[in-house]
XYZ file of C-alpha atoms in Angstrom:
767
model
C 0.000 0.000 0.000
C 1.197 3.495 -0.803
C 2.787 5.061 2.254
C 0.788 8.213 1.574
C -2.438 6.331 2.177
C -1.657 6.276 5.882
C -1.298 10.048 5.853
C -4.572 10.329 3.964
C -6.398 8.234 6.521
C -5.246 10.556 9.290
C -5.813 13.842 7.494
C -8.991 13.081 5.601
C -11.307 11.598 8.174
C -14.084 13.692 6.620
C -13.593 11.917 3.309
C -13.297 8.350 4.547
C -16.818 7.021 4.093
C -17.574 3.425 5.124
C -18.159 1.307 2.029
C -19.072 -2.179 0.958
C -17.157 -3.973 -1.758
C -20.158 -3.816 -4.076
C -21.224 -0.331 -5.131
C -25.014 -0.417 -5.002
C -25.660 3.086 -3.622
C -27.510 5.487 -5.920
C -25.210 8.280 -4.700
C -22.058 6.878 -6.233
C -20.369 10.284 -6.087
C -19.620 9.492 -2.440
C -16.982 7.018 -3.635
C -15.128 9.657 -5.651
C -12.014 11.162 -4.035
C -10.850 14.088 -6.145
C -7.626 14.303 -4.122
C -6.442 10.880 -5.307
C -3.510 11.464 -7.607
C -2.407 14.825 -6.232
C 1.164 13.680 -6.004
C 4.309 15.760 -5.786
C 3.910 16.237 -9.520
C 0.643 17.937 -8.522
C -1.260 17.386 -11.731
C -4.816 16.738 -10.597
C -7.003 19.324 -8.960
C -9.365 18.753 -6.001
C -11.951 21.437 -6.692
C -15.507 21.569 -8.019
C -16.622 20.750 -11.557
C -19.313 18.893 -13.441
C -18.407 16.289 -16.097
C -16.345 17.918 -18.851
C -17.256 21.329 -17.419
C -15.897 24.559 -18.875
C -15.413 25.763 -15.298
C -13.064 23.710 -13.135
C -13.002 25.664 -9.884
C -10.186 24.761 -7.533
C -7.747 26.151 -4.950
C -4.267 27.392 -5.819
C -1.656 26.720 -3.150
C 1.227 28.813 -4.471
C 2.218 31.362 -7.110
C 5.608 30.172 -8.311
C 6.468 31.900 -11.610
C 7.416 30.020 -14.749
C 10.701 31.877 -14.944
C 12.808 34.212 -12.816
C 15.065 36.637 -14.704
C 14.396 34.639 -17.830
C 15.501 31.316 -16.299
C 13.003 28.442 -16.043
C 11.860 27.652 -12.484
C 11.812 23.872 -12.144
C 9.404 23.825 -9.217
C 6.660 25.417 -11.319
C 6.179 21.997 -12.917
C 4.594 20.787 -9.678
C 1.850 23.374 -10.110
C 0.427 22.287 -13.464
C -2.972 22.004 -11.750
C -2.341 24.714 -9.174
C -2.720 22.535 -6.062
C -0.037 20.806 -4.016
C -1.192 18.663 -1.113
C 1.860 19.426 1.030
C 1.621 23.217 0.706
C 0.571 24.988 3.927
C -1.346 27.905 2.398
C -4.078 28.630 -0.120
C -3.673 31.653 -2.382
C -7.196 31.675 -3.784
C -9.679 29.891 -6.017
C -9.479 30.087 -9.809
C -11.879 28.815 -12.449
C -9.917 26.955 -15.124
C -7.513 24.031 -14.713
C -5.977 21.145 -16.567
C -6.195 17.675 -15.057
C -3.000 15.678 -15.057
C -1.072 17.435 -17.807
C 2.695 17.751 -17.979
C 2.546 21.366 -19.050
C 0.066 24.076 -18.209
C -1.753 27.348 -18.607
C -5.102 28.621 -17.256
C -5.768 29.449 -13.583
C -8.107 32.231 -14.686
C -10.077 34.680 -12.503
C -8.655 34.081 -9.026
C -10.958 34.921 -6.100
C -9.886 35.145 -2.457
C -12.099 36.161 0.498
C -10.337 38.195 3.198
C -11.106 40.465 6.117
C -9.135 43.253 7.717
C -6.817 45.582 5.848
C -7.028 45.238 2.055
C -4.053 43.286 0.708
C -3.721 42.878 -3.058
C -0.539 40.800 -3.174
C -0.602 37.116 -2.264
C 2.408 37.157 0.040
C 4.605 34.097 0.434
C 4.071 30.685 1.959
C 6.491 31.408 4.807
C 4.973 34.856 5.466
C 1.244 34.620 4.631
C 0.603 37.629 6.857
C 2.204 39.794 4.177
C -0.527 39.059 1.646
C -4.021 37.812 1.067
C -3.151 34.101 1.172
C -4.145 32.011 4.195
C -2.877 28.951 6.046
C -5.281 26.015 6.135
C -5.503 22.506 7.552
C -6.451 19.312 5.748
C -8.554 18.510 8.810
C -10.842 21.341 7.680
C -10.838 20.465 3.984
C -13.434 18.427 2.075
C -13.191 17.489 -1.606
C -16.109 15.746 -3.292
C -17.615 15.561 -6.750
C -18.708 19.149 -7.543
C -18.099 20.397 -4.019
C -15.054 21.762 -2.224
C -14.847 23.231 1.288
C -11.959 24.601 3.324
C -11.476 26.816 6.368
C -9.164 29.781 5.745
C -7.476 30.114 9.122
C -5.939 33.558 8.711
C -9.243 35.182 7.784
C -11.540 32.895 9.821
C -13.624 32.383 6.683
C -15.264 29.164 5.497
C -14.966 28.793 1.720
C -17.284 26.537 -0.292
C -17.243 25.985 -4.056
C -19.524 24.351 -6.601
C -20.229 24.695 -10.343
C -22.486 24.293 -13.317
C -20.949 23.677 -16.746
C -20.050 27.328 -17.353
C -20.450 28.960 -13.925
C -18.366 28.775 -10.760
C -20.342 29.417 -7.570
C -18.626 30.536 -4.351
C -20.103 30.738 -0.867
C -18.060 32.408 1.867
C -19.073 32.489 5.519
C -17.536 35.605 7.082
C -16.934 36.719 10.665
C -18.381 40.022 11.914
C -16.335 42.768 10.260
C -16.647 46.149 8.603
C -13.611 45.179 6.498
C -14.692 42.037 4.641
C -13.434 41.720 1.062
C -13.500 39.620 -2.054
C -10.170 39.928 -3.866
C -10.379 39.588 -7.656
C -6.866 38.941 -8.958
C -6.791 39.103 -12.750
C -3.000 38.907 -12.878
C -2.836 35.443 -11.360
C -2.433 32.358 -13.499
C -0.720 28.989 -13.766
C 2.737 28.926 -15.399
C 2.753 32.687 -15.011
C 5.537 35.025 -16.045
C 5.924 38.737 -16.562
C 4.223 39.706 -19.784
C 1.892 36.709 -19.995
C -1.150 38.941 -19.536
C -1.666 40.720 -22.848
C -4.652 42.796 -21.787
C -7.388 42.916 -19.163
C -10.684 44.768 -19.291
C -13.267 45.212 -16.511
C -16.618 46.998 -16.324
C -18.524 47.453 -13.062
C -22.150 47.501 -14.220
C -23.681 48.058 -10.790
C -23.007 47.346 -7.116
C -23.207 43.574 -7.632
C -22.309 42.913 -11.301
C -18.937 42.988 -13.082
C -17.990 41.894 -16.588
C -14.675 41.731 -18.404
C -12.137 39.681 -20.254
C -8.555 38.534 -19.923
C -6.152 37.903 -22.800
C -3.011 35.865 -22.259
C -0.015 34.757 -24.281
C 1.082 31.442 -22.823
C 0.941 27.845 -23.939
C -1.996 29.103 -25.971
C -0.564 32.235 -27.521
C -3.855 34.051 -28.282
C -6.283 33.070 -25.525
C -9.191 35.240 -24.384
C -11.505 34.386 -21.503
C -14.638 36.494 -21.082
C -16.342 36.587 -17.699
C -19.324 37.907 -15.787
C -19.453 38.167 -11.990
C -22.395 38.682 -9.660
C -22.409 38.888 -5.865
C -25.374 37.979 -3.693
C -24.818 41.097 -1.605
C -24.119 44.570 -2.896
C -20.569 45.702 -2.258
C -20.334 49.011 -0.410
C -17.116 50.006 -2.104
C -14.646 48.700 -4.640
C -11.188 49.549 -5.767
C -8.493 48.494 -8.201
C -4.766 48.511 -8.606
C -2.989 48.629 -11.949
C 0.076 46.416 -11.653
C 1.643 47.574 -14.938
C 5.245 48.721 -14.935
C 6.922 51.265 -17.170
C 3.816 52.163 -19.176
C 5.046 55.102 -21.245
C 1.746 56.396 -22.563
C -1.316 56.508 -20.310
C -3.577 58.727 -22.422
C -6.050 61.100 -20.860
C -7.526 58.448 -18.566
C -5.119 59.942 -16.063
C -7.814 62.581 -15.426
C -9.587 60.005 -13.256
C -8.646 58.203 -10.061
C -9.166 54.726 -11.460
C -8.213 52.979 -8.222
C -11.315 54.054 -6.280
C -14.851 53.139 -7.421
C -14.076 53.725 -11.098
C -16.410 51.571 -13.260
C -14.245 50.868 -16.322
C -10.711 49.535 -16.088
C -8.216 48.486 -18.733
C -4.573 47.471 -18.324
C -2.209 44.577 -18.756
C -2.563 43.624 -15.093
C -5.450 44.475 -12.763
C -6.278 43.483 -9.191
C -9.557 44.471 -7.552
C -11.176 44.376 -4.134
C -14.905 44.343 -3.398
C -15.707 45.535 0.133
C -18.545 44.516 2.463
C -19.796 44.866 6.020
C -20.607 41.394 7.373
C -22.297 40.030 10.466
C -21.005 36.979 12.330
C -21.676 33.908 10.194
C -23.018 35.918 7.252
C -22.745 34.188 3.900
C -21.785 36.116 0.780
C -22.031 34.284 -2.536
C -20.410 34.997 -5.861
C -21.113 33.583 -9.324
C -18.433 33.687 -12.031
C -19.573 32.728 -15.530
C -17.162 32.161 -18.420
C -17.524 32.471 -22.173
C -15.134 31.960 -25.113
C -16.993 34.624 -27.101
C -18.258 37.657 -25.160
C -19.205 39.230 -21.852
C -22.820 39.228 -23.023
C -22.718 35.478 -23.548
C -21.133 35.029 -20.125
C -24.063 36.856 -18.533
C -26.517 34.728 -20.515
C -24.708 31.542 -19.465
C -24.979 32.626 -15.835
C -28.673 33.453 -16.022
C -29.538 30.196 -17.790
C -27.430 27.805 -15.696
C -27.621 29.442 -12.253
C -30.702 31.695 -12.204
C -30.867 31.826 -8.382
C -28.656 31.705 -5.300
C -29.578 28.202 -4.102
C -26.079 26.846 -3.405
C -27.257 23.419 -2.235
C -29.377 22.991 -5.355
C -26.379 23.755 -7.598
C -24.271 21.252 -5.647
C -27.069 18.706 -5.963
C -27.472 19.253 -9.703
C -23.764 18.706 -10.196
C -23.747 15.570 -8.074
C -26.687 14.291 -10.125
C -24.637 14.882 -13.275
C -21.790 12.900 -11.736
C -24.082 10.121 -10.601
C -25.405 9.746 -14.149
C -21.835 9.088 -15.281
C -20.955 6.871 -12.334
C -24.197 4.870 -12.484
C -23.149 3.504 -15.851
C -20.987 1.154 -13.788
C -22.033 -1.275 -11.078
C -18.941 -3.057 -9.797
C -18.079 -5.584 -7.145
C -14.438 -5.292 -6.122
C -12.056 -7.166 -3.875
C -11.795 -4.362 -1.301
C -12.755 -0.789 -0.457
C -9.606 0.726 -1.903
C -10.331 -0.826 -5.289
C -13.874 0.481 -5.207
C -12.678 4.037 -4.538
C -9.984 3.724 -7.201
C -12.500 2.524 -9.776
C -15.042 5.292 -9.282
C -12.337 7.926 -8.883
C -10.911 6.736 -12.217
C -14.358 7.152 -13.774
C -14.364 10.665 -12.303
C -10.911 11.473 -13.706
C -11.974 10.123 -17.110
C -14.846 12.634 -17.188
C -12.940 15.857 -16.498
C -11.373 16.647 -19.870
C -11.588 17.673 -22.649
C -13.860 20.525 -21.609
C -16.949 22.044 -23.202
C -15.872 25.073 -25.227
C -18.980 26.862 -26.357
C -21.744 28.969 -24.924
C -25.301 27.801 -24.380
C -26.241 29.440 -27.676
C -23.695 27.226 -29.473
C -21.169 29.983 -30.163
C -17.431 29.493 -29.710
C -14.201 31.066 -30.884
C -12.472 28.983 -33.534
C -8.848 28.350 -34.346
C -9.116 31.181 -36.880
C -10.132 33.542 -34.022
C -13.545 34.010 -35.643
C -16.864 33.264 -33.954
C -18.450 29.978 -35.032
C -21.599 28.142 -34.064
C -21.543 24.420 -33.359
C -24.351 22.932 -35.428
C -25.480 19.524 -34.222
C -22.578 18.879 -31.843
C -21.023 20.086 -28.606
C -17.666 21.736 -29.187
C -14.775 20.687 -26.920
C -11.278 21.989 -26.275
C -8.022 20.855 -24.610
C -7.236 17.635 -26.462
C -4.101 16.064 -24.979
C -3.969 13.653 -27.884
C -0.487 12.222 -27.426
C -1.880 10.697 -24.243
C -5.585 10.201 -24.752
C -5.713 8.448 -28.126
C -4.368 5.322 -26.437
C -7.226 4.475 -24.071
C -9.289 7.524 -23.106
C -10.970 8.069 -26.480
C -11.459 4.313 -27.033
C -13.038 4.253 -23.554
C -15.532 6.893 -24.651
C -16.200 4.951 -27.854
C -17.424 2.125 -25.653
C -19.183 3.873 -22.750
C -20.061 7.352 -24.123
C -19.973 7.200 -27.940
C -22.132 10.291 -28.523
C -19.692 12.429 -26.556
C -16.687 11.069 -28.421
C -18.472 11.659 -31.726
C -18.842 15.301 -30.672
C -15.136 15.402 -29.882
C -14.345 14.109 -33.375
C -16.656 16.781 -34.800
C -14.693 19.337 -32.756
C -11.463 18.025 -34.273
C -12.920 18.258 -37.756
C -13.963 21.866 -37.091
C -10.396 22.533 -35.913
C -9.126 21.127 -39.207
C -11.487 23.289 -41.235
C -10.264 26.408 -39.392
C -6.568 25.481 -39.556
C -4.407 27.537 -41.878
C -2.255 24.398 -42.303
C -5.291 22.140 -42.914
C -4.315 19.962 -39.952
C -6.306 18.106 -37.372
C -5.363 19.040 -33.793
C -2.080 18.009 -32.205
C -2.813 19.580 -28.776
C -5.691 22.039 -29.089
C -6.534 24.469 -26.330
C -8.926 27.454 -26.151
C -9.032 28.312 -29.881
C -5.303 27.660 -30.188
C -3.015 24.915 -31.394
C -0.218 24.333 -28.894
C 1.784 21.897 -31.085
C 2.753 19.915 -27.989
C 4.218 16.381 -28.143
C 4.767 14.213 -31.212
C 2.648 12.313 -33.701
C -0.635 13.406 -35.278
C -2.803 11.269 -33.041
C -6.123 12.929 -33.787
C -5.873 10.644 -36.814
C -6.105 7.646 -34.480
C -9.130 9.094 -32.663
C -10.973 9.942 -35.877
C -10.289 6.587 -37.526
C -11.108 4.539 -34.440
C -14.432 6.356 -34.021
C -15.390 5.801 -37.660
C -14.391 2.146 -37.795
C -16.319 1.454 -34.585
C -19.419 3.158 -35.960
C -19.287 5.956 -33.407
C -18.745 8.959 -35.695
C -21.578 9.301 -38.204
C -20.176 12.296 -40.095
C -18.614 12.454 -43.548
C -16.044 9.642 -43.523
C -14.439 10.707 -46.802
C -13.966 14.243 -45.503
C -12.430 12.762 -42.374
C -10.040 10.639 -44.454
C -9.013 13.695 -46.463
C -8.380 15.582 -43.207
C -6.213 12.724 -41.967
C -4.212 12.597 -45.207
C -3.732 16.369 -45.223
C -2.537 16.295 -41.617
C -0.011 13.573 -42.404
C 1.300 15.495 -45.408
C 2.289 18.865 -43.914
C 5.981 18.684 -44.692
C 6.975 21.626 -42.485
C 5.630 20.045 -39.296
C 7.979 18.116 -36.971
C 10.051 16.356 -39.635
C 7.173 15.063 -41.768
C 8.908 16.158 -44.978
C 12.035 14.161 -44.167
C 9.868 11.298 -42.910
C 8.096 11.168 -46.278
C 11.376 11.357 -48.222
C 13.628 9.133 -46.122
C 11.169 6.847 -44.364
C 12.194 8.199 -40.957
C 12.781 11.460 -39.140
C 16.546 12.102 -39.100
C 18.361 12.566 -35.820
C 20.433 15.516 -37.028
C 17.279 17.540 -37.700
C 14.992 16.579 -34.824
C 15.661 15.876 -31.156
C 12.847 13.323 -30.823
C 13.391 11.674 -34.174
C 12.729 8.079 -33.128
C 9.560 8.867 -31.182
C 8.219 10.863 -34.108
C 8.979 8.115 -36.600
C 7.350 5.385 -34.540
C 4.268 7.442 -33.777
C 3.845 8.599 -37.368
C 4.081 4.998 -38.536
C 1.246 3.968 -36.228
C -0.892 6.950 -37.260
C -0.221 6.144 -40.921
C -1.468 2.617 -40.336
C -4.680 4.100 -38.946
C -5.111 6.151 -42.116
C -4.598 3.011 -44.197
C -7.333 1.198 -42.254
C -9.858 3.925 -42.998
C -8.790 4.151 -46.630
C -9.291 0.402 -47.021
C -12.720 0.699 -45.409
C -13.707 3.385 -47.919
C -12.203 1.576 -50.923
C -9.462 4.165 -51.467
C -6.822 1.704 -52.636
C -4.146 4.209 -53.653
C -4.259 5.973 -50.288
C -4.345 2.642 -48.451
C -1.258 1.403 -50.295
C 0.665 4.623 -49.642
C -0.046 4.657 -45.943
C 0.389 0.928 -45.439
C 3.884 1.434 -46.831
C 4.476 4.372 -44.477
C 3.225 2.240 -41.580
C 6.331 0.066 -42.066
C 8.716 2.970 -41.445
C 9.446 1.848 -37.893
C 11.683 -0.803 -39.415
C 14.037 1.881 -40.718
C 15.167 2.759 -37.189
C 15.512 -0.725 -35.750
C 19.193 -1.564 -35.314
C 19.520 -5.345 -35.363
C 23.097 -5.107 -34.117
C 21.938 -3.908 -30.705
C 18.288 -5.022 -30.789
C 16.771 -1.579 -30.220
C 15.316 1.381 -32.051
C 18.105 3.884 -32.615
C 18.412 7.426 -34.033
C 19.677 7.673 -37.609
C 20.992 10.772 -39.373
C 20.042 12.151 -42.788
C 22.775 10.094 -44.463
C 21.429 6.836 -43.054
C 23.983 6.357 -40.287
C 22.914 5.229 -36.836
C 24.019 7.496 -34.010
C 27.333 6.197 -32.640
C 27.120 7.510 -29.077
C 23.852 6.081 -27.828
C 22.655 5.086 -24.352
C 19.804 2.570 -24.359
C 18.779 3.469 -20.785
C 18.825 7.255 -20.864
C 15.458 9.007 -21.246
C 16.981 12.360 -22.178
C 18.637 13.429 -25.418
C 18.553 10.038 -27.094
C 15.898 10.686 -29.755
C 12.849 9.904 -27.632
C 10.253 11.945 -25.819
C 9.583 10.942 -22.194
C 11.098 7.494 -22.505
C 14.143 5.431 -23.460
C 14.643 2.965 -26.265
C 13.879 0.004 -23.980
C 10.312 1.239 -23.786
C 9.988 2.837 -27.207
C 11.368 -0.134 -29.107
C 8.064 -1.811 -28.258
C 6.003 1.015 -29.686
C 4.708 -0.690 -32.812
C 1.158 -1.380 -31.582
C -0.214 -1.813 -35.094
C 2.223 -4.574 -36.134
C 3.277 -6.343 -32.929
C 3.836 -9.752 -34.513
C 6.120 -8.262 -37.179
C 7.949 -6.409 -34.421
C 8.391 -9.633 -32.463
C 9.773 -11.423 -35.521
C 12.092 -8.510 -36.264
C 13.393 -8.634 -32.698
C 14.254 -12.332 -32.976
C 11.038 -14.286 -32.468
C 8.841 -15.301 -29.564
C 11.515 -16.495 -27.157
C 13.723 -13.441 -27.459
C 10.725 -11.110 -27.400
C 9.477 -12.683 -24.177
C 12.943 -12.382 -22.619
C 13.001 -8.713 -23.631
C 9.661 -8.118 -21.893
C 10.817 -10.019 -18.805
C 13.949 -7.906 -18.612
C 12.023 -4.667 -19.026
C 9.907 -5.396 -15.958
C 12.653 -6.845 -13.752
C 15.771 -4.776 -14.442
C 16.527 -1.659 -12.418
C 16.629 1.805 -13.973
C 18.918 4.018 -11.874
C 17.753 7.554 -11.129
C 20.485 9.112 -13.258
C 18.757 7.902 -16.404
C 15.606 9.925 -15.831
C 16.758 12.761 -13.584
C 16.654 15.194 -16.516
C 13.196 14.112 -17.689
C 10.515 16.000 -15.749
C 7.641 13.657 -16.504
C 9.358 10.511 -15.229
C 9.624 9.815 -11.507
C 10.547 6.748 -9.501
C 6.906 6.268 -8.473
C 5.896 5.621 -12.093
C 8.486 2.928 -12.806
C 8.427 -0.855 -12.413
C 11.911 -2.106 -13.250
C 12.560 -0.189 -16.470
C 8.889 -0.206 -17.468
C 7.616 3.380 -17.250
C 3.877 3.220 -16.621
C 3.739 6.884 -15.614
C 4.315 7.770 -19.272
C 1.882 6.634 -21.901
C 4.047 5.077 -24.662
C 4.340 1.938 -22.540
C 0.660 1.488 -21.703
C 0.159 -1.356 -24.191
C 3.358 -3.196 -23.327
C 2.133 -5.687 -20.705
C -0.475 -6.945 -23.175
C 2.257 -7.868 -25.684
C 2.890 -11.054 -23.736
C -0.300 -12.319 -25.403
C 1.638 -12.967 -28.636
C 4.392 -14.896 -26.854
C 4.170 -18.447 -25.557
C 3.455 -17.081 -22.064
C 0.293 -14.967 -22.181
C -0.116 -15.667 -18.468
C 2.697 -13.173 -17.892
C 0.466 -10.417 -19.286
C -2.087 -11.297 -16.622
C 0.561 -11.248 -13.910
C 2.048 -7.926 -15.026
C -1.314 -6.191 -15.456
C -2.310 -7.032 -11.904
C 1.147 -5.952 -10.714
C 0.801 -2.597 -12.458
C -2.631 -2.004 -10.941
C -1.371 -2.783 -7.464
C 1.833 -0.779 -7.876
C 0.627 2.312 -9.712
C -2.890 3.059 -8.419
C -3.646 3.876 -4.788
C -5.962 5.920 -2.619
C -4.632 9.249 -1.442
C -2.119 11.924 -2.374
C 0.609 10.502 -4.618
C -1.952 7.845 -5.524
C -1.011 7.797 -9.210
C 2.390 6.769 -10.503
C 2.498 9.628 -13.004
C 0.456 12.303 -14.716
C -3.177 11.331 -15.219
C -2.870 13.188 -18.521
C -6.486 14.192 -19.028
C -7.814 10.771 -18.083
C -5.394 8.435 -19.888
C -3.924 6.839 -16.749
C -7.430 6.380 -15.408
C -8.770 4.950 -18.674
C -5.954 2.378 -18.636
C -7.036 1.377 -15.140
C -10.721 1.136 -16.094
C -10.110 -0.991 -19.176
C -7.628 -3.225 -17.371
C -9.921 -3.616 -14.342
C -12.603 -4.928 -16.681
C -10.136 -7.342 -18.292
C -9.447 -5.935 -21.765
C -7.522 -3.103 -23.457
C -7.280 -1.382 -26.895
C -3.663 -2.124 -27.809
C -3.955 -0.447 -31.224
C -6.905 1.927 -31.615
C -7.969 1.668 -35.247
C -8.096 -2.096 -34.819
C -11.666 -2.752 -33.627
C -10.493 -5.422 -31.165
C -9.458 -5.405 -27.527
C -6.750 -7.620 -26.065
C -7.668 -9.644 -22.988
C -5.830 -9.362 -19.702
C -6.583 -10.067 -16.048
C -9.691 -8.367 -14.631
C -9.612 -6.774 -11.201
C -13.372 -6.677 -10.707
C -15.246 -9.592 -9.215
C -18.158 -8.553 -11.394
C -19.229 -5.489 -13.317
C -22.223 -4.242 -15.225
C -21.669 -1.465 -17.747
C -24.677 0.383 -19.158
C -24.069 1.029 -22.836
C -25.781 3.252 -25.362
C -29.255 2.176 -26.373
C -30.008 0.372 -23.130
C -27.550 -2.444 -23.798
C -25.722 -4.060 -20.894
C -22.176 -5.411 -20.801
C -21.531 -7.841 -17.963
C -18.089 -8.908 -16.787
C -17.777 -11.824 -14.374
C -14.521 -13.074 -12.856
C -15.196 -16.456 -11.270
C -12.910 -17.441 -8.390
C -11.563 -13.876 -8.248
C -9.144 -13.188 -5.396
C -5.888 -11.389 -4.653
C -3.941 -14.545 -5.504
C -6.048 -15.664 -8.436
C -4.568 -13.284 -11.010
C -4.329 -15.829 -13.824
C -7.006 -16.608 -16.387
C -7.629 -20.264 -17.133
C -10.567 -19.729 -19.522
C -12.549 -16.871 -21.046
C -16.094 -17.069 -22.387
C -18.149 -14.601 -24.400
C -21.844 -15.343 -24.070
C -20.928 -18.907 -23.153
C -18.536 -19.486 -26.059
C -14.883 -19.944 -25.156
C -12.428 -17.403 -26.573
C -9.055 -18.783 -27.633
C -7.078 -15.917 -29.134
C -7.004 -13.393 -26.256
C -9.070 -10.888 -28.253
C -12.653 -9.671 -28.368
C -14.234 -7.281 -30.840
C -15.680 -3.873 -30.124
C -18.807 -4.889 -32.038
C -19.421 -7.739 -29.610
C -18.854 -5.685 -26.456
C -20.817 -2.657 -27.645
C -23.853 -4.835 -28.385
C -23.875 -6.107 -24.820
C -23.459 -9.582 -23.417
C -21.446 -11.418 -20.795
C -17.666 -11.712 -20.686
C -16.718 -14.382 -18.178
C -13.211 -15.031 -16.877
C -12.324 -18.118 -14.877
C -9.535 -17.107 -12.521
C -6.849 -19.322 -10.992
C -3.863 -19.040 -8.671
C -1.509 -20.782 -11.083
C -0.825 -19.797 -14.682
C -2.116 -21.806 -17.581
C 1.076 -22.537 -19.460
């Protein structure tokens, strides 16, 4: 058991709810623990949100800048989601967050309740008295689905948060004071640095209503968030502070004192305070609505989604939304920890991507124009390098309509792209160009081949082909000419080559489906390009320069500077999910391939080989197998093509037990917008999509004793693991609707139509 679980049990008595092994309760949100996974990498947030909500309202525990004097601050990486469990203070509550990403942005519209002298700077963790931040105790903190509560000790204020899809709702219980305040910090953000705020605009419409927008240049270089704010009580006074430095021209606005009750503010950086008189125990509420389009739309979103001030009703509506997602699954697990892990994984797999459009259907497109989503919900923040592997296939099975909308969002992105590309990492009407591959291709193809996306398949194929043909992007031109990305022109040449080859195979599958023989032949040939970087002399994938020479100085264990992104060649040499049998034969056949897999899981990877790779930590490693980083997520299932498929069952159960726990540091790596959690959910049910685009799942070792999954159209998928126990990790037989399966695979068509998948478990492997 994770050592941090003991700490959780002590500190989170309020969250430890007695449970049975079988989740029968209609209020399944009680089994969700949003704080699971908030490790020292700090990439999940514990605040309030509804499924896939535009608003993800959560506490920030520090304000470390991205850079100091132009030099990157390494510790900022811990604050990708804004919250660190071990931090002693809370800075405030902001409305937008990523869940489990390895890079960041957002943290918009930070609110902090205070009392006493107005303080507009946050102060520091070691001297909170110098600013508006406050110490807090985990003993006074509660994190649930769509509800967060914490006592702010410095101010003696109880803070409570909840949300609708587009509105964050705050409730603050104040002490008696004639100096109670709500601080509105529009300079604050995640991965902040001087100059990130491009412009900020605020209008005070009356004594309880504020509108505005904030433009930033960060990971998304042209991002604008529009907002509307209402308070349940009129503020008696308000003020502002311009934080701009060295502004040479201030125009004739200098005629006014803009820091005291001035109703229209504009600057790069603005901080405001709203002032109240409060009685002992008086509650002041605030609603903050967001829009990608306009302040007017933000106000309309607020009025439609939260027309009144009934905090409990808004909490209840959000919990009902969560229960609708959670009630798709009825599971019987071996113990309480597994039950919490399962439903928390469902929770994590319903946080992102986020809805990116107003209630009227309007959204800002990649071209910075206003568009209207016709017939679909538009989404943003696609972490595709991670989520194509299991998260999107998970939605194809359990929430196909939503994933179809996500594919429609990707197609809209393509139509608005000046390069005619599907998204790589899209975010708030921007393309971030983060990570390698063009994995939206995998998501689009998988959804079409599984009958999930009902749109124009030929248009989708053309979008995929166009994306894979943009020569200027990440070595694609050289890849098309040479059959690989050369090492002397690209620092992640091997990763790019392997991932392109898989994506190209996906394109070929769709082309074959549509009878486009010429395209299918071209991309089937490209799908073989992984072979061009396999060095038979050493038995690994290896960087090769433009002249065709393998790199001479090459370390097979190092995860940094060797031609790979977030991994070493031991892990990446297995990244040929679309042609695993050919890979096995290339690597020397079944026996050698099995030995390779055995060595990967049992050897030791010293710290020095990943100390320069931020996304890899000791907690995410088993031997040299890096589960905390996605390129290895299919690897344990590769034992199924060896003579010892029982080893896949053994390793899958080992990974579950080693990498997933209750409590802070409960995940072995970034959740990466639900990918880690989707791996857990698939594997707990006993199957996994090794190569999305292939409409089959590979069988493993289920963790559930039994499960019922409600599918689209009222269909029911049942999973039964007979003789399930902690020791019985091996599968002696598998049956689908009473018929024995022999090849360790089952089709998506079978599962999506409902039926019973039965595993017979045993304590000894079937060799």
